[in-house]
Tab-separated table of C-alpha atoms and ligand atoms in Angstrom:
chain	number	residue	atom	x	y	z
A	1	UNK	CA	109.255	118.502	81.986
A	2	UNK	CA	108.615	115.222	80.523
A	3	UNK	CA	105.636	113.288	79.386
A	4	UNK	CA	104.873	111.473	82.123
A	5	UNK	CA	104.628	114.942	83.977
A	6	UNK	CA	101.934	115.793	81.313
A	7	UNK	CA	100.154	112.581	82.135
A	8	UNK	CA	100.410	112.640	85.622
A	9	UNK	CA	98.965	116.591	85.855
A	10	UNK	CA	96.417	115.293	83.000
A	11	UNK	CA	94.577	112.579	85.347
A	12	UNK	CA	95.218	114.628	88.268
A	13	UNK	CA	93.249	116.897	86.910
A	14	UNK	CA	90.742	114.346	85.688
A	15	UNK	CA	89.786	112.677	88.550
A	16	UNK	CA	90.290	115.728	90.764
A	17	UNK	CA	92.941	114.199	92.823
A	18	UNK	CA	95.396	116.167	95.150
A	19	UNK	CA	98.107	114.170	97.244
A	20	UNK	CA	96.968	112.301	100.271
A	21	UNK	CA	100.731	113.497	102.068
A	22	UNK	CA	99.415	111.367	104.909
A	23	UNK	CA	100.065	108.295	102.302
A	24	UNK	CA	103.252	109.231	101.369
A	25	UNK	CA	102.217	110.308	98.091
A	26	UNK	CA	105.035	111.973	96.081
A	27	UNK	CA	104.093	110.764	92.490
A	28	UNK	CA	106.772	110.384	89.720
A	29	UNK	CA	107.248	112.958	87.112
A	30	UNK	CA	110.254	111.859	85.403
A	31	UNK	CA	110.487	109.323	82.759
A	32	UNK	CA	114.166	108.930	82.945
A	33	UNK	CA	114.016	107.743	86.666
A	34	UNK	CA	110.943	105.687	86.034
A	35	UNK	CA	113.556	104.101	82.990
A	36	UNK	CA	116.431	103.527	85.599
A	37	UNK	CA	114.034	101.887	88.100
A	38	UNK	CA	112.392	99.331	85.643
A	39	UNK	CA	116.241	98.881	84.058
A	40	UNK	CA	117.568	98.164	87.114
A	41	UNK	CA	114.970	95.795	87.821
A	42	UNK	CA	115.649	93.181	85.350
A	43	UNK	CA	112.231	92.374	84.768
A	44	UNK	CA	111.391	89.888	81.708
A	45	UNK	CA	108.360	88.054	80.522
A	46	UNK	CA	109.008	85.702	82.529
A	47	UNK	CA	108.298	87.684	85.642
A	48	UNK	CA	105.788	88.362	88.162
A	49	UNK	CA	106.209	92.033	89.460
A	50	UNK	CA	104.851	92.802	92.623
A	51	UNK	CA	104.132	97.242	92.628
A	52	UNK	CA	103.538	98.497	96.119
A	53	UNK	CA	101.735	101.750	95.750
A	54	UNK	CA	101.065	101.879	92.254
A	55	UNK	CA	99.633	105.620	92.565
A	56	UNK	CA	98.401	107.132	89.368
A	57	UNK	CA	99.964	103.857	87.503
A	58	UNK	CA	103.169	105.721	85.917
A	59	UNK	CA	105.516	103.044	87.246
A	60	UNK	CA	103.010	100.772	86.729
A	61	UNK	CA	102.107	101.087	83.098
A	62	UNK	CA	106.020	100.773	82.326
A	63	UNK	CA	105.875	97.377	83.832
A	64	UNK	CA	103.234	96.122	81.974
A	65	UNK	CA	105.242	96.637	79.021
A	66	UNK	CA	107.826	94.147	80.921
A	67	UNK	CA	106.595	92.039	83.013
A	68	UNK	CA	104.876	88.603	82.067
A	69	UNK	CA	102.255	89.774	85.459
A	70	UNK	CA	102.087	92.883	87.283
A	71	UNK	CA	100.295	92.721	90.543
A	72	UNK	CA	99.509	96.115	92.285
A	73	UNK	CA	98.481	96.457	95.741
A	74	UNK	CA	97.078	100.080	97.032
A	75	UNK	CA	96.112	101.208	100.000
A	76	UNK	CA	93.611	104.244	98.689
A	77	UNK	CA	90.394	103.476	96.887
A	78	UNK	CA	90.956	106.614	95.100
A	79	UNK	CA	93.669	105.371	93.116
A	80	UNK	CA	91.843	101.876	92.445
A	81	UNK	CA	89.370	103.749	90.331
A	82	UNK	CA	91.831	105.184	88.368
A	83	UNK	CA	94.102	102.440	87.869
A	84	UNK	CA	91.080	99.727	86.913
A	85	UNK	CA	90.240	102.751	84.423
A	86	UNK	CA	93.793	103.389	82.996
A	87	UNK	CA	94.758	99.734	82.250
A	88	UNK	CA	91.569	97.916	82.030
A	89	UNK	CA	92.318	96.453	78.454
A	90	UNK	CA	95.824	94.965	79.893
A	91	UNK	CA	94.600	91.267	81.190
A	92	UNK	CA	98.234	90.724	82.911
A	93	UNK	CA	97.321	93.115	85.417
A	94	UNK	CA	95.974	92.834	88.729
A	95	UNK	CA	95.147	95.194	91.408
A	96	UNK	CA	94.632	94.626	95.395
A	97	UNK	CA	92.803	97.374	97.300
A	98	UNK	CA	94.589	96.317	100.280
A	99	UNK	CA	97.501	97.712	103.393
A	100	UNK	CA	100.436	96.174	102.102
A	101	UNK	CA	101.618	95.132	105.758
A	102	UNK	CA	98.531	93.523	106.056
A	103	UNK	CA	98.676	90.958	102.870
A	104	UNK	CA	99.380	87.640	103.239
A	105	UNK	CA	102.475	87.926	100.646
A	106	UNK	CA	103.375	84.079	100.944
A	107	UNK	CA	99.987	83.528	99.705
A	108	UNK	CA	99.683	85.496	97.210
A	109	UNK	CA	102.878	84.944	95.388
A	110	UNK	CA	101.880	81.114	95.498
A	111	UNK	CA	98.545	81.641	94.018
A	112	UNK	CA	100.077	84.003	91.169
A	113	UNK	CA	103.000	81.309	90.740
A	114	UNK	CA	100.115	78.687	90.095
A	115	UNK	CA	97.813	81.106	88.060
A	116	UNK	CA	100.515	82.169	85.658
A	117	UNK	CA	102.571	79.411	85.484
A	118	UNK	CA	105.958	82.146	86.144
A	119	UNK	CA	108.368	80.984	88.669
A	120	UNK	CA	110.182	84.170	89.709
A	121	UNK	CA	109.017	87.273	91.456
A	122	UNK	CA	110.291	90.531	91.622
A	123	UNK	CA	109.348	93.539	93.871
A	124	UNK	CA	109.208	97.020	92.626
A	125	UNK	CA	108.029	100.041	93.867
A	126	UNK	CA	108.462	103.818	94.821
A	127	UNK	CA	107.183	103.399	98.653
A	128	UNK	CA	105.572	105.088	100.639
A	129	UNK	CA	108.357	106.704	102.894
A	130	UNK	CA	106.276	106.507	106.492
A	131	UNK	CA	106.365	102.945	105.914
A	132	UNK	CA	109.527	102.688	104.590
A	133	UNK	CA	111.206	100.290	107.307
A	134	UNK	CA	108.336	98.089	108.493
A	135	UNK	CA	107.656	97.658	104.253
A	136	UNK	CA	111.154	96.441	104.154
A	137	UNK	CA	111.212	93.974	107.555
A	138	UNK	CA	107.750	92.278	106.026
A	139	UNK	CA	109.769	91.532	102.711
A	140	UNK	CA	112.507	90.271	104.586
A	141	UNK	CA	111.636	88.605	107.694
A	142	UNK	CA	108.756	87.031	105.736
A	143	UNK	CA	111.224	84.812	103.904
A	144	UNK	CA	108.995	85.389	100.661
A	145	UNK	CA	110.300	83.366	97.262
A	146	UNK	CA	111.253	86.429	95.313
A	147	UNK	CA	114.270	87.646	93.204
A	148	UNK	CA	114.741	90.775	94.320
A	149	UNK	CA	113.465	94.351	95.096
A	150	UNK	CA	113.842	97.471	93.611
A	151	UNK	CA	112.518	100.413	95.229
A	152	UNK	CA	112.680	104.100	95.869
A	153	UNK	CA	113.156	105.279	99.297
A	154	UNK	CA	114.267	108.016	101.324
A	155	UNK	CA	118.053	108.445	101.115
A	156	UNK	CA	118.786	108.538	104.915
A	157	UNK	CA	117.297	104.464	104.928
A	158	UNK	CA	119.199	103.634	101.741
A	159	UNK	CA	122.671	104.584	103.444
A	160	UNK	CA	121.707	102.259	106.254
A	161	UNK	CA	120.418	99.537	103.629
A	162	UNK	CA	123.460	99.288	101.398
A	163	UNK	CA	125.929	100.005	104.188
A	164	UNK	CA	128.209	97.115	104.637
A	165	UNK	CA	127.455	96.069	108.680
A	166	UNK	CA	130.073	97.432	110.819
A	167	UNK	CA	130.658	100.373	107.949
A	168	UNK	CA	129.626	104.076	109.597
A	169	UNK	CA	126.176	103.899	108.574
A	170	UNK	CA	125.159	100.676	110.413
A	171	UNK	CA	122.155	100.474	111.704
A	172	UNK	CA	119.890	97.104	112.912
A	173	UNK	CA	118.663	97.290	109.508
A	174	UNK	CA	121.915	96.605	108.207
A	175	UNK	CA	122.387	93.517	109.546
A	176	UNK	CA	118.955	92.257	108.854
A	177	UNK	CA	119.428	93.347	104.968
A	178	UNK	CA	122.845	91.927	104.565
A	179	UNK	CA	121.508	88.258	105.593
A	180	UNK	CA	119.017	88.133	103.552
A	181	UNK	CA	120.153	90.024	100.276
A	182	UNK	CA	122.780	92.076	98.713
A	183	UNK	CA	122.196	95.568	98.298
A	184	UNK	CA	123.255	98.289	96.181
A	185	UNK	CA	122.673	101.927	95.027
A	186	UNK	CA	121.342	102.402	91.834
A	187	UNK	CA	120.822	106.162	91.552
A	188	UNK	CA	119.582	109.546	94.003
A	189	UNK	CA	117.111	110.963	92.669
A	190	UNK	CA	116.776	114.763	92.906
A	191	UNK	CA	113.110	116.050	94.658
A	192	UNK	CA	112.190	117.865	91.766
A	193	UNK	CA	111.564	114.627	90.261
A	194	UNK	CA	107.847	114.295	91.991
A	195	UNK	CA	104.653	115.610	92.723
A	196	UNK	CA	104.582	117.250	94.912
A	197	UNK	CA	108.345	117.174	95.915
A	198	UNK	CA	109.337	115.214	99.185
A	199	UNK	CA	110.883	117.006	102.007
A	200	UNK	CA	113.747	114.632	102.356
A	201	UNK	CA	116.167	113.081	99.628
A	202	UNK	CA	115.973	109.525	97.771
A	203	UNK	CA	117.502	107.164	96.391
A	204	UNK	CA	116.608	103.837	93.956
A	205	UNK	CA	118.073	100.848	95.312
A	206	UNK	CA	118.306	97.041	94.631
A	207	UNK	CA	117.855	94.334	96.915
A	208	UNK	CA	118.875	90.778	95.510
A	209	UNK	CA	117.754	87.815	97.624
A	210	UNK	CA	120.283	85.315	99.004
A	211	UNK	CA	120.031	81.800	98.111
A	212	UNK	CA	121.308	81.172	101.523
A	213	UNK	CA	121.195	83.592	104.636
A	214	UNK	CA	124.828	85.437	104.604
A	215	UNK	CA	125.932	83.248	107.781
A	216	UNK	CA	124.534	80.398	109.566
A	217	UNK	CA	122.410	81.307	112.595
A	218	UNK	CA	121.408	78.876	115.894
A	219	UNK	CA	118.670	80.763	116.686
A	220	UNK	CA	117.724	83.888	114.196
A	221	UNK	CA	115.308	85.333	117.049
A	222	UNK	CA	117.895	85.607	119.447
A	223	UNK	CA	120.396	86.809	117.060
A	224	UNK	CA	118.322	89.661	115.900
A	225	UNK	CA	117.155	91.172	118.983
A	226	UNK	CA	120.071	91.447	120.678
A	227	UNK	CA	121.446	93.702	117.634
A	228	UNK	CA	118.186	95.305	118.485
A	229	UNK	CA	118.963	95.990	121.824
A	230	UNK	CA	122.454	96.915	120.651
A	231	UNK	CA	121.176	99.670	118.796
A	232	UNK	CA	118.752	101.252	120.814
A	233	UNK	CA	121.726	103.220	122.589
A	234	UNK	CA	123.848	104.413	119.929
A	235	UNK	CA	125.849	106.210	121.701
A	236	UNK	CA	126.783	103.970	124.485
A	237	UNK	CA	129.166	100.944	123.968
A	238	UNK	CA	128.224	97.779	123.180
A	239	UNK	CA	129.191	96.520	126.989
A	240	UNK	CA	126.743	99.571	128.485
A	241	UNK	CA	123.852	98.960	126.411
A	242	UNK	CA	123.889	95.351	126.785
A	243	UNK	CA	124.596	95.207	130.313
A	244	UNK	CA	121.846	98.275	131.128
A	245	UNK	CA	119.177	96.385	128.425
A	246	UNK	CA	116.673	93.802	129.975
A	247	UNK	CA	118.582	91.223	128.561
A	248	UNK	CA	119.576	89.560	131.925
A	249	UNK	CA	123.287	89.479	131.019
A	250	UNK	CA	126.039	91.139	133.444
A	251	UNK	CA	128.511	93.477	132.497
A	252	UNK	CA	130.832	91.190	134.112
A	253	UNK	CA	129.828	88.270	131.770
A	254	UNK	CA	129.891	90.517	128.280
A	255	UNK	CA	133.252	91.691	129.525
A	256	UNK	CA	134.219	88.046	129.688
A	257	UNK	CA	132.755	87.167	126.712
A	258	UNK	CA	134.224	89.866	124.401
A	259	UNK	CA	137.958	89.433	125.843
A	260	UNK	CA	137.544	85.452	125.228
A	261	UNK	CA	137.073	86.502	121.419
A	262	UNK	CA	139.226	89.551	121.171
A	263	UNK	CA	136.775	92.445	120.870
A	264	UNK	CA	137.273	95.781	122.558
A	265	UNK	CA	135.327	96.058	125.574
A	266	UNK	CA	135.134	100.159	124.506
A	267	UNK	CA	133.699	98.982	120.875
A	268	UNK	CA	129.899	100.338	119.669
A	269	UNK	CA	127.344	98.147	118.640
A	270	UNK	CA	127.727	99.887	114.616
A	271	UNK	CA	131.389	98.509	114.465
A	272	UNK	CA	130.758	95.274	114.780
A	273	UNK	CA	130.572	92.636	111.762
A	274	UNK	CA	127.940	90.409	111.672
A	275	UNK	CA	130.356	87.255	112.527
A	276	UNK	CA	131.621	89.345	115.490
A	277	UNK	CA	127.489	89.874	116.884
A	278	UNK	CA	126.700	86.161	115.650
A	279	UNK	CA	129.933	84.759	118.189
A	280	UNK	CA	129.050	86.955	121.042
A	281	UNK	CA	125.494	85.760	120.876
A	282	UNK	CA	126.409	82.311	120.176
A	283	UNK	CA	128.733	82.357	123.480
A	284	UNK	CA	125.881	84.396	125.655
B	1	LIG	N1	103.978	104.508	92.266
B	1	LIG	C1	103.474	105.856	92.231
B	1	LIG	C2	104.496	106.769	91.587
B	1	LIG	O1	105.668	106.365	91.563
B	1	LIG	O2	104.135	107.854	91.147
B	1	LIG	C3	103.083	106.356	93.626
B	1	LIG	C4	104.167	106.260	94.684
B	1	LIG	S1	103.772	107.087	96.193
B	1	LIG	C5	105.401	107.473	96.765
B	1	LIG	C6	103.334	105.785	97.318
B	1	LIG	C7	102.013	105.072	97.044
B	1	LIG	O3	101.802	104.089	98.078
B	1	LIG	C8	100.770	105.951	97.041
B	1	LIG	O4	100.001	105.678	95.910
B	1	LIG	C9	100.026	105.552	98.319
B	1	LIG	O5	98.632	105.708	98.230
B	1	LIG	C10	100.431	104.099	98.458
B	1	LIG	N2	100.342	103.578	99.843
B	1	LIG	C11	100.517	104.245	100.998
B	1	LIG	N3	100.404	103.431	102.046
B	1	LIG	C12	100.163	102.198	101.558
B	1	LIG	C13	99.959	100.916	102.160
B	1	LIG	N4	99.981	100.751	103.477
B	1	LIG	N5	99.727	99.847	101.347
B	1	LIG	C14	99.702	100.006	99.997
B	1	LIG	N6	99.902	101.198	99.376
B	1	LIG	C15	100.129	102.271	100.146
Protein backbone atom coordinates (compact mmCIF):
# COMPACT_ATOMS: atom_id res chain seq x y z
CA UNK A 1 0.00 0.00 0.00
CA UNK A 2 0.78 3.56 -0.09
CA UNK A 3 2.57 6.01 2.08
CA UNK A 4 0.05 7.30 3.93
CA UNK A 5 -0.66 3.57 4.99
CA UNK A 6 3.00 3.59 6.28
CA UNK A 7 2.27 6.74 8.20
CA UNK A 8 -0.89 5.94 9.47
CA UNK A 9 0.43 2.21 10.93
CA UNK A 10 3.70 4.35 11.98
CA UNK A 11 1.76 6.71 14.62
CA UNK A 12 -0.59 4.04 15.32
CA UNK A 13 1.96 2.34 16.54
CA UNK A 14 3.47 5.35 18.25
CA UNK A 15 0.97 6.49 20.32
CA UNK A 16 -0.47 3.01 20.86
CA UNK A 17 -3.74 3.77 19.34
CA UNK A 18 -6.35 1.11 18.15
CA UNK A 19 -9.78 2.31 16.58
CA UNK A 20 -12.41 3.63 18.88
CA UNK A 21 -15.27 1.68 16.28
CA UNK A 22 -17.72 3.31 18.66
CA UNK A 23 -16.42 6.76 16.91
CA UNK A 24 -16.71 5.68 13.65
CA UNK A 25 -13.14 5.43 13.18
CA UNK A 26 -12.16 3.91 9.80
CA UNK A 27 -8.90 5.93 9.08
CA UNK A 28 -7.67 6.57 5.47
CA UNK A 29 -4.97 4.56 3.95
CA UNK A 30 -4.98 5.64 0.49
CA UNK A 31 -3.34 8.62 -0.89
CA UNK A 32 -5.13 8.56 -4.14
CA UNK A 33 -8.61 8.96 -2.42
CA UNK A 34 -7.26 11.43 0.06
CA UNK A 35 -6.05 13.31 -3.63
CA UNK A 36 -9.67 13.01 -5.11
CA UNK A 37 -11.26 14.35 -1.89
CA UNK A 38 -9.01 17.53 -1.50
CA UNK A 39 -9.33 17.86 -5.66
CA UNK A 40 -12.73 17.78 -5.55
CA UNK A 41 -12.83 20.23 -2.93
CA UNK A 42 -11.55 23.20 -4.64
CA UNK A 43 -9.81 24.49 -1.82
CA UNK A 44 -7.35 27.63 -2.41
CA UNK A 45 -5.48 30.00 -0.21
CA UNK A 46 -8.07 31.80 0.04
CA UNK A 47 -10.04 29.31 2.05
CA UNK A 48 -11.05 28.41 5.41
CA UNK A 49 -11.51 24.53 5.64
CA UNK A 50 -13.54 23.28 8.23
CA UNK A 51 -12.20 19.04 8.94
CA UNK A 52 -14.73 17.17 10.99
CA UNK A 53 -12.89 14.29 12.50
CA UNK A 54 -9.51 14.96 11.60
CA UNK A 55 -8.31 11.42 13.08
CA UNK A 56 -4.64 10.74 12.83
CA UNK A 57 -4.42 14.14 10.58
CA UNK A 58 -3.92 12.29 7.02
CA UNK A 59 -6.69 14.36 5.45
CA UNK A 60 -5.73 16.95 7.46
CA UNK A 61 -2.09 17.50 6.71
CA UNK A 62 -3.11 17.53 2.84
CA UNK A 63 -5.17 20.53 3.58
CA UNK A 64 -2.73 22.43 5.15
CA UNK A 65 -0.85 22.32 2.07
CA UNK A 66 -4.18 24.05 0.53
CA UNK A 67 -6.00 25.81 2.51
CA UNK A 68 -5.26 29.54 3.61
CA UNK A 69 -6.88 27.99 7.45
CA UNK A 70 -7.68 24.61 8.43
CA UNK A 71 -9.84 24.30 11.45
CA UNK A 72 -10.24 20.73 12.95
CA UNK A 73 -12.77 19.80 15.37
CA UNK A 74 -12.47 16.17 17.24
CA UNK A 75 -14.41 14.56 19.40
CA UNK A 76 -11.51 12.16 21.13
CA UNK A 77 -8.77 13.64 23.25
CA UNK A 78 -6.70 10.90 22.01
CA UNK A 79 -6.37 12.21 18.69
CA UNK A 80 -5.84 15.95 20.01
CA UNK A 81 -2.52 14.85 21.35
CA UNK A 82 -1.48 13.58 18.31
CA UNK A 83 -2.63 16.10 16.01
CA UNK A 84 -1.17 19.27 18.29
CA UNK A 85 2.08 16.94 18.01
CA UNK A 86 2.00 16.21 14.20
CA UNK A 87 1.40 19.81 12.96
CA UNK A 88 2.49 21.98 15.72
CA UNK A 89 4.98 24.06 13.49
CA UNK A 90 1.91 24.82 10.92
CA UNK A 91 0.41 28.28 12.54
CA UNK A 92 -2.74 28.05 10.00
CA UNK A 93 -4.00 25.31 11.93
CA UNK A 94 -6.42 25.05 14.57
CA UNK A 95 -7.87 22.29 16.50
CA UNK A 96 -11.30 22.08 18.67
CA UNK A 97 -11.56 19.22 21.18
CA UNK A 98 -15.17 19.43 20.83
CA UNK A 99 -18.79 17.11 19.56
CA UNK A 100 -19.24 18.54 16.34
CA UNK A 101 -23.19 18.67 16.84
CA UNK A 102 -22.54 20.51 19.73
CA UNK A 103 -20.41 23.65 18.19
CA UNK A 104 -21.80 26.72 17.68
CA UNK A 105 -20.74 26.63 13.77
CA UNK A 106 -22.28 30.21 13.04
CA UNK A 107 -19.91 31.38 15.55
CA UNK A 108 -17.13 30.01 14.78
CA UNK A 109 -16.99 30.57 11.10
CA UNK A 110 -17.57 34.38 12.00
CA UNK A 111 -14.76 34.55 14.38
CA UNK A 112 -12.34 32.67 11.80
CA UNK A 113 -13.81 35.05 8.95
CA UNK A 114 -12.66 38.05 11.24
CA UNK A 115 -9.35 36.38 12.47
CA UNK A 116 -8.11 35.54 9.01
CA UNK A 117 -9.46 38.02 7.05
CA UNK A 118 -10.81 34.85 4.31
CA UNK A 119 -14.30 35.19 3.21
CA UNK A 120 -15.22 31.67 2.06
CA UNK A 121 -15.54 28.43 3.90
CA UNK A 122 -15.46 25.08 2.86
CA UNK A 123 -16.33 21.80 4.72
CA UNK A 124 -14.37 18.69 4.35
CA UNK A 125 -14.26 15.63 5.99
CA UNK A 126 -14.39 11.71 6.06
CA UNK A 127 -17.32 11.47 8.86
CA UNK A 128 -18.00 9.60 11.19
CA UNK A 129 -20.76 7.25 9.67
CA UNK A 130 -23.10 6.94 13.09
CA UNK A 131 -23.47 10.51 12.72
CA UNK A 132 -23.68 10.68 9.29
CA UNK A 133 -27.33 12.26 8.91
CA UNK A 134 -27.69 14.47 11.99
CA UNK A 135 -23.79 15.85 10.77
CA UNK A 136 -25.44 16.66 7.56
CA UNK A 137 -29.03 18.35 8.94
CA UNK A 138 -26.64 20.70 11.38
CA UNK A 139 -24.75 21.88 8.12
CA UNK A 140 -27.83 22.41 6.44
CA UNK A 141 -30.59 23.49 8.55
CA UNK A 142 -28.04 25.75 10.28
CA UNK A 143 -27.98 28.00 7.24
CA UNK A 144 -24.06 28.36 7.86
CA UNK A 145 -22.10 30.88 5.19
CA UNK A 146 -20.06 28.20 3.53
CA UNK A 147 -19.18 27.12 -0.08
CA UNK A 148 -19.62 23.79 0.01
CA UNK A 149 -18.93 20.30 1.54
CA UNK A 150 -17.05 17.53 0.60
CA UNK A 151 -17.23 14.48 2.53
CA UNK A 152 -17.00 10.75 2.71
CA UNK A 153 -19.93 8.84 3.77
CA UNK A 154 -21.53 5.64 3.67
CA UNK A 155 -22.83 4.84 0.17
CA UNK A 156 -26.45 3.89 1.15
CA UNK A 157 -26.79 8.01 2.45
CA UNK A 158 -24.98 9.26 -0.65
CA UNK A 159 -27.70 7.60 -3.04
CA UNK A 160 -30.31 9.39 -0.99
CA UNK A 161 -28.11 12.72 -0.99
CA UNK A 162 -27.47 13.08 -4.70
CA UNK A 163 -30.78 11.53 -5.72
CA UNK A 164 -32.80 13.99 -7.62
CA UNK A 165 -36.29 14.26 -5.21
CA UNK A 166 -38.93 12.20 -6.64
CA UNK A 167 -35.97 9.87 -8.36
CA UNK A 168 -36.12 6.04 -6.67
CA UNK A 169 -33.82 6.81 -4.00
CA UNK A 170 -35.77 9.68 -2.33
CA UNK A 171 -35.70 9.95 0.93
CA UNK A 172 -36.61 13.23 3.45
CA UNK A 173 -33.07 13.89 3.10
CA UNK A 174 -33.44 14.46 -0.41
CA UNK A 175 -35.54 17.13 -0.30
CA UNK A 176 -33.80 18.88 2.49
CA UNK A 177 -30.32 18.57 0.40
CA UNK A 178 -31.72 19.65 -2.88
CA UNK A 179 -32.93 23.15 -1.27
CA UNK A 180 -30.13 23.98 0.10
CA UNK A 181 -27.28 22.69 -2.32
CA UNK A 182 -26.52 20.72 -5.33
CA UNK A 183 -25.09 17.48 -4.94
CA UNK A 184 -23.04 15.15 -6.78
CA UNK A 185 -20.93 11.92 -6.70
CA UNK A 186 -17.46 12.26 -6.87
CA UNK A 187 -16.11 8.73 -6.47
CA UNK A 188 -16.95 5.07 -4.26
CA UNK A 189 -14.42 4.24 -2.58
CA UNK A 190 -13.60 0.54 -2.13
CA UNK A 191 -13.31 -0.66 1.95
CA UNK A 192 -9.96 -1.73 1.55
CA UNK A 193 -9.14 1.80 1.43
CA UNK A 194 -9.19 2.18 5.53
CA UNK A 195 -8.20 1.11 8.74
CA UNK A 196 -9.71 -0.93 9.77
CA UNK A 197 -12.17 -1.48 6.80
CA UNK A 198 -15.92 -0.36 7.29
CA UNK A 199 -18.62 -2.86 7.13
CA UNK A 200 -20.67 -0.95 4.67
CA UNK A 201 -19.65 0.85 1.29
CA UNK A 202 -18.77 4.72 0.62
CA UNK A 203 -18.75 7.12 -1.38
CA UNK A 204 -17.01 10.96 -1.66
CA UNK A 205 -19.52 13.42 -2.44
CA UNK A 206 -19.91 17.24 -2.99
CA UNK A 207 -22.36 19.45 -1.64
CA UNK A 208 -22.39 23.08 -3.21
CA UNK A 209 -24.47 25.65 -1.32
CA UNK A 210 -27.32 27.51 -3.04
CA UNK A 211 -27.26 31.14 -3.24
CA UNK A 212 -30.93 30.90 -2.93
CA UNK A 213 -33.05 27.92 -1.46
CA UNK A 214 -34.10 25.73 -4.73
CA UNK A 215 -37.87 27.08 -4.38
CA UNK A 216 -39.52 29.64 -2.39
CA UNK A 217 -41.09 28.36 0.84
CA UNK A 218 -44.14 30.16 3.14
CA UNK A 219 -43.25 28.47 5.97
CA UNK A 220 -39.94 26.05 5.79
CA UNK A 221 -41.10 24.33 9.22
CA UNK A 222 -44.22 23.28 7.92
CA UNK A 223 -42.88 22.32 4.65
CA UNK A 224 -40.33 20.02 6.06
CA UNK A 225 -42.20 18.05 8.46
CA UNK A 226 -44.84 17.10 6.56
CA UNK A 227 -42.21 15.38 4.04
CA UNK A 228 -41.22 14.02 7.37
CA UNK A 229 -44.32 12.57 8.11
CA UNK A 230 -44.52 11.53 4.47
CA UNK A 231 -41.72 9.37 4.86
CA UNK A 232 -42.11 7.69 7.93
CA UNK A 233 -44.45 5.08 6.04
CA UNK A 234 -42.71 4.23 2.99
CA UNK A 235 -44.68 1.89 1.97
CA UNK A 236 -48.04 3.39 2.30
CA UNK A 237 -49.29 6.17 -0.11
CA UNK A 238 -48.94 9.52 0.36
CA UNK A 239 -52.99 9.85 1.11
CA UNK A 240 -52.57 6.85 4.00
CA UNK A 241 -49.69 8.19 5.71
CA UNK A 242 -50.88 11.62 5.79
CA UNK A 243 -54.30 10.95 6.67
CA UNK A 244 -53.16 8.11 9.55
CA UNK A 245 -50.11 10.80 10.77
CA UNK A 246 -51.04 13.27 13.66
CA UNK A 247 -51.20 15.86 11.30
CA UNK A 248 -54.96 16.67 11.83
CA UNK A 249 -55.72 16.52 8.09
CA UNK A 250 -58.61 14.10 6.67
CA UNK A 251 -58.26 11.74 4.06
CA UNK A 252 -61.18 13.37 2.63
CA UNK A 253 -59.39 16.81 2.49
CA UNK A 254 -55.82 15.34 0.96
CA UNK A 255 -58.04 13.56 -1.52
CA UNK A 256 -59.44 16.96 -2.37
CA UNK A 257 -56.42 18.60 -2.34
CA UNK A 258 -54.37 16.29 -4.63
CA UNK A 259 -57.29 15.99 -7.38
CA UNK A 260 -57.51 20.03 -7.32
CA UNK A 261 -53.72 19.85 -8.53
CA UNK A 262 -53.68 16.70 -10.54
CA UNK A 263 -51.72 14.22 -8.42
CA UNK A 264 -52.63 10.57 -8.10
CA UNK A 265 -54.41 9.90 -5.04
CA UNK A 266 -52.43 6.16 -5.27
CA UNK A 267 -48.91 8.21 -5.56
CA UNK A 268 -45.96 7.57 -2.63
CA UNK A 269 -44.50 10.20 -0.80
CA UNK A 270 -40.72 9.29 -2.85
CA UNK A 271 -42.43 10.25 -6.24
CA UNK A 272 -43.20 13.40 -5.58
CA UNK A 273 -41.09 16.61 -6.74
CA UNK A 274 -40.44 19.09 -4.43
CA UNK A 275 -42.94 21.71 -6.28
CA UNK A 276 -45.58 18.92 -6.12
CA UNK A 277 -44.96 18.58 -1.79
CA UNK A 278 -44.42 22.54 -1.65
CA UNK A 279 -48.32 23.01 -3.49
CA UNK A 280 -49.95 20.39 -1.44
CA UNK A 281 -48.60 21.98 1.68
CA UNK A 282 -49.18 25.38 0.51
CA UNK A 283 -53.03 24.39 -0.16
CA UNK A 284 -53.28 22.28 3.37
N1 LIG B 1 -10.12 12.07 9.01
C1 LIG B 1 -9.56 10.83 9.47
C2 LIG B 1 -9.21 9.96 8.28
O1 LIG B 1 -9.77 10.22 7.21
O2 LIG B 1 -8.42 9.03 8.43
C3 LIG B 1 -10.51 10.10 10.43
C4 LIG B 1 -11.91 9.85 9.91
S1 LIG B 1 -12.88 8.78 10.92
C5 LIG B 1 -13.97 8.10 9.70
C6 LIG B 1 -13.99 9.86 11.79
C7 LIG B 1 -13.37 10.76 12.85
O3 LIG B 1 -14.42 11.52 13.47
C8 LIG B 1 -12.64 10.04 13.98
O4 LIG B 1 -11.39 10.63 14.19
C9 LIG B 1 -13.55 10.25 15.20
O5 LIG B 1 -12.85 10.27 16.42
C10 LIG B 1 -14.18 11.59 14.88
N2 LIG B 1 -15.48 11.82 15.55
C11 LIG B 1 -16.41 10.91 15.89
N3 LIG B 1 -17.48 11.50 16.44
C12 LIG B 1 -17.24 12.83 16.43
C13 LIG B 1 -17.98 13.97 16.86
N4 LIG B 1 -19.19 13.86 17.40
N5 LIG B 1 -17.42 15.21 16.70
C14 LIG B 1 -16.19 15.33 16.14
N6 LIG B 1 -15.45 14.28 15.71
C15 LIG B 1 -15.96 13.05 15.85
Amino acid sequence: MSGVYEDTKFIMKKYGITANKKLGQNFLIDDKVIDTIVEASEITKEDIVIEIGPGLGTLTQKLLKMAGKVVAIELDDRMIHILKERFFLEKHFEILNDDVLKVDLKELIVKKKVETGLKKVKIVANLPYYITTPIIMKLLEEKLEIESMTVMIQKEVADRLTEIPGGKKSGAITYTVYYYAIAKEIQTVPNHSFLPEPEVASEVIKLDLRKEPAIKLKDEKKFFHFIKIAFMQRRKTLLNAISNSNLDISKEKMEKVLEELGIDSKIRGEALTIEQFASIVEKI
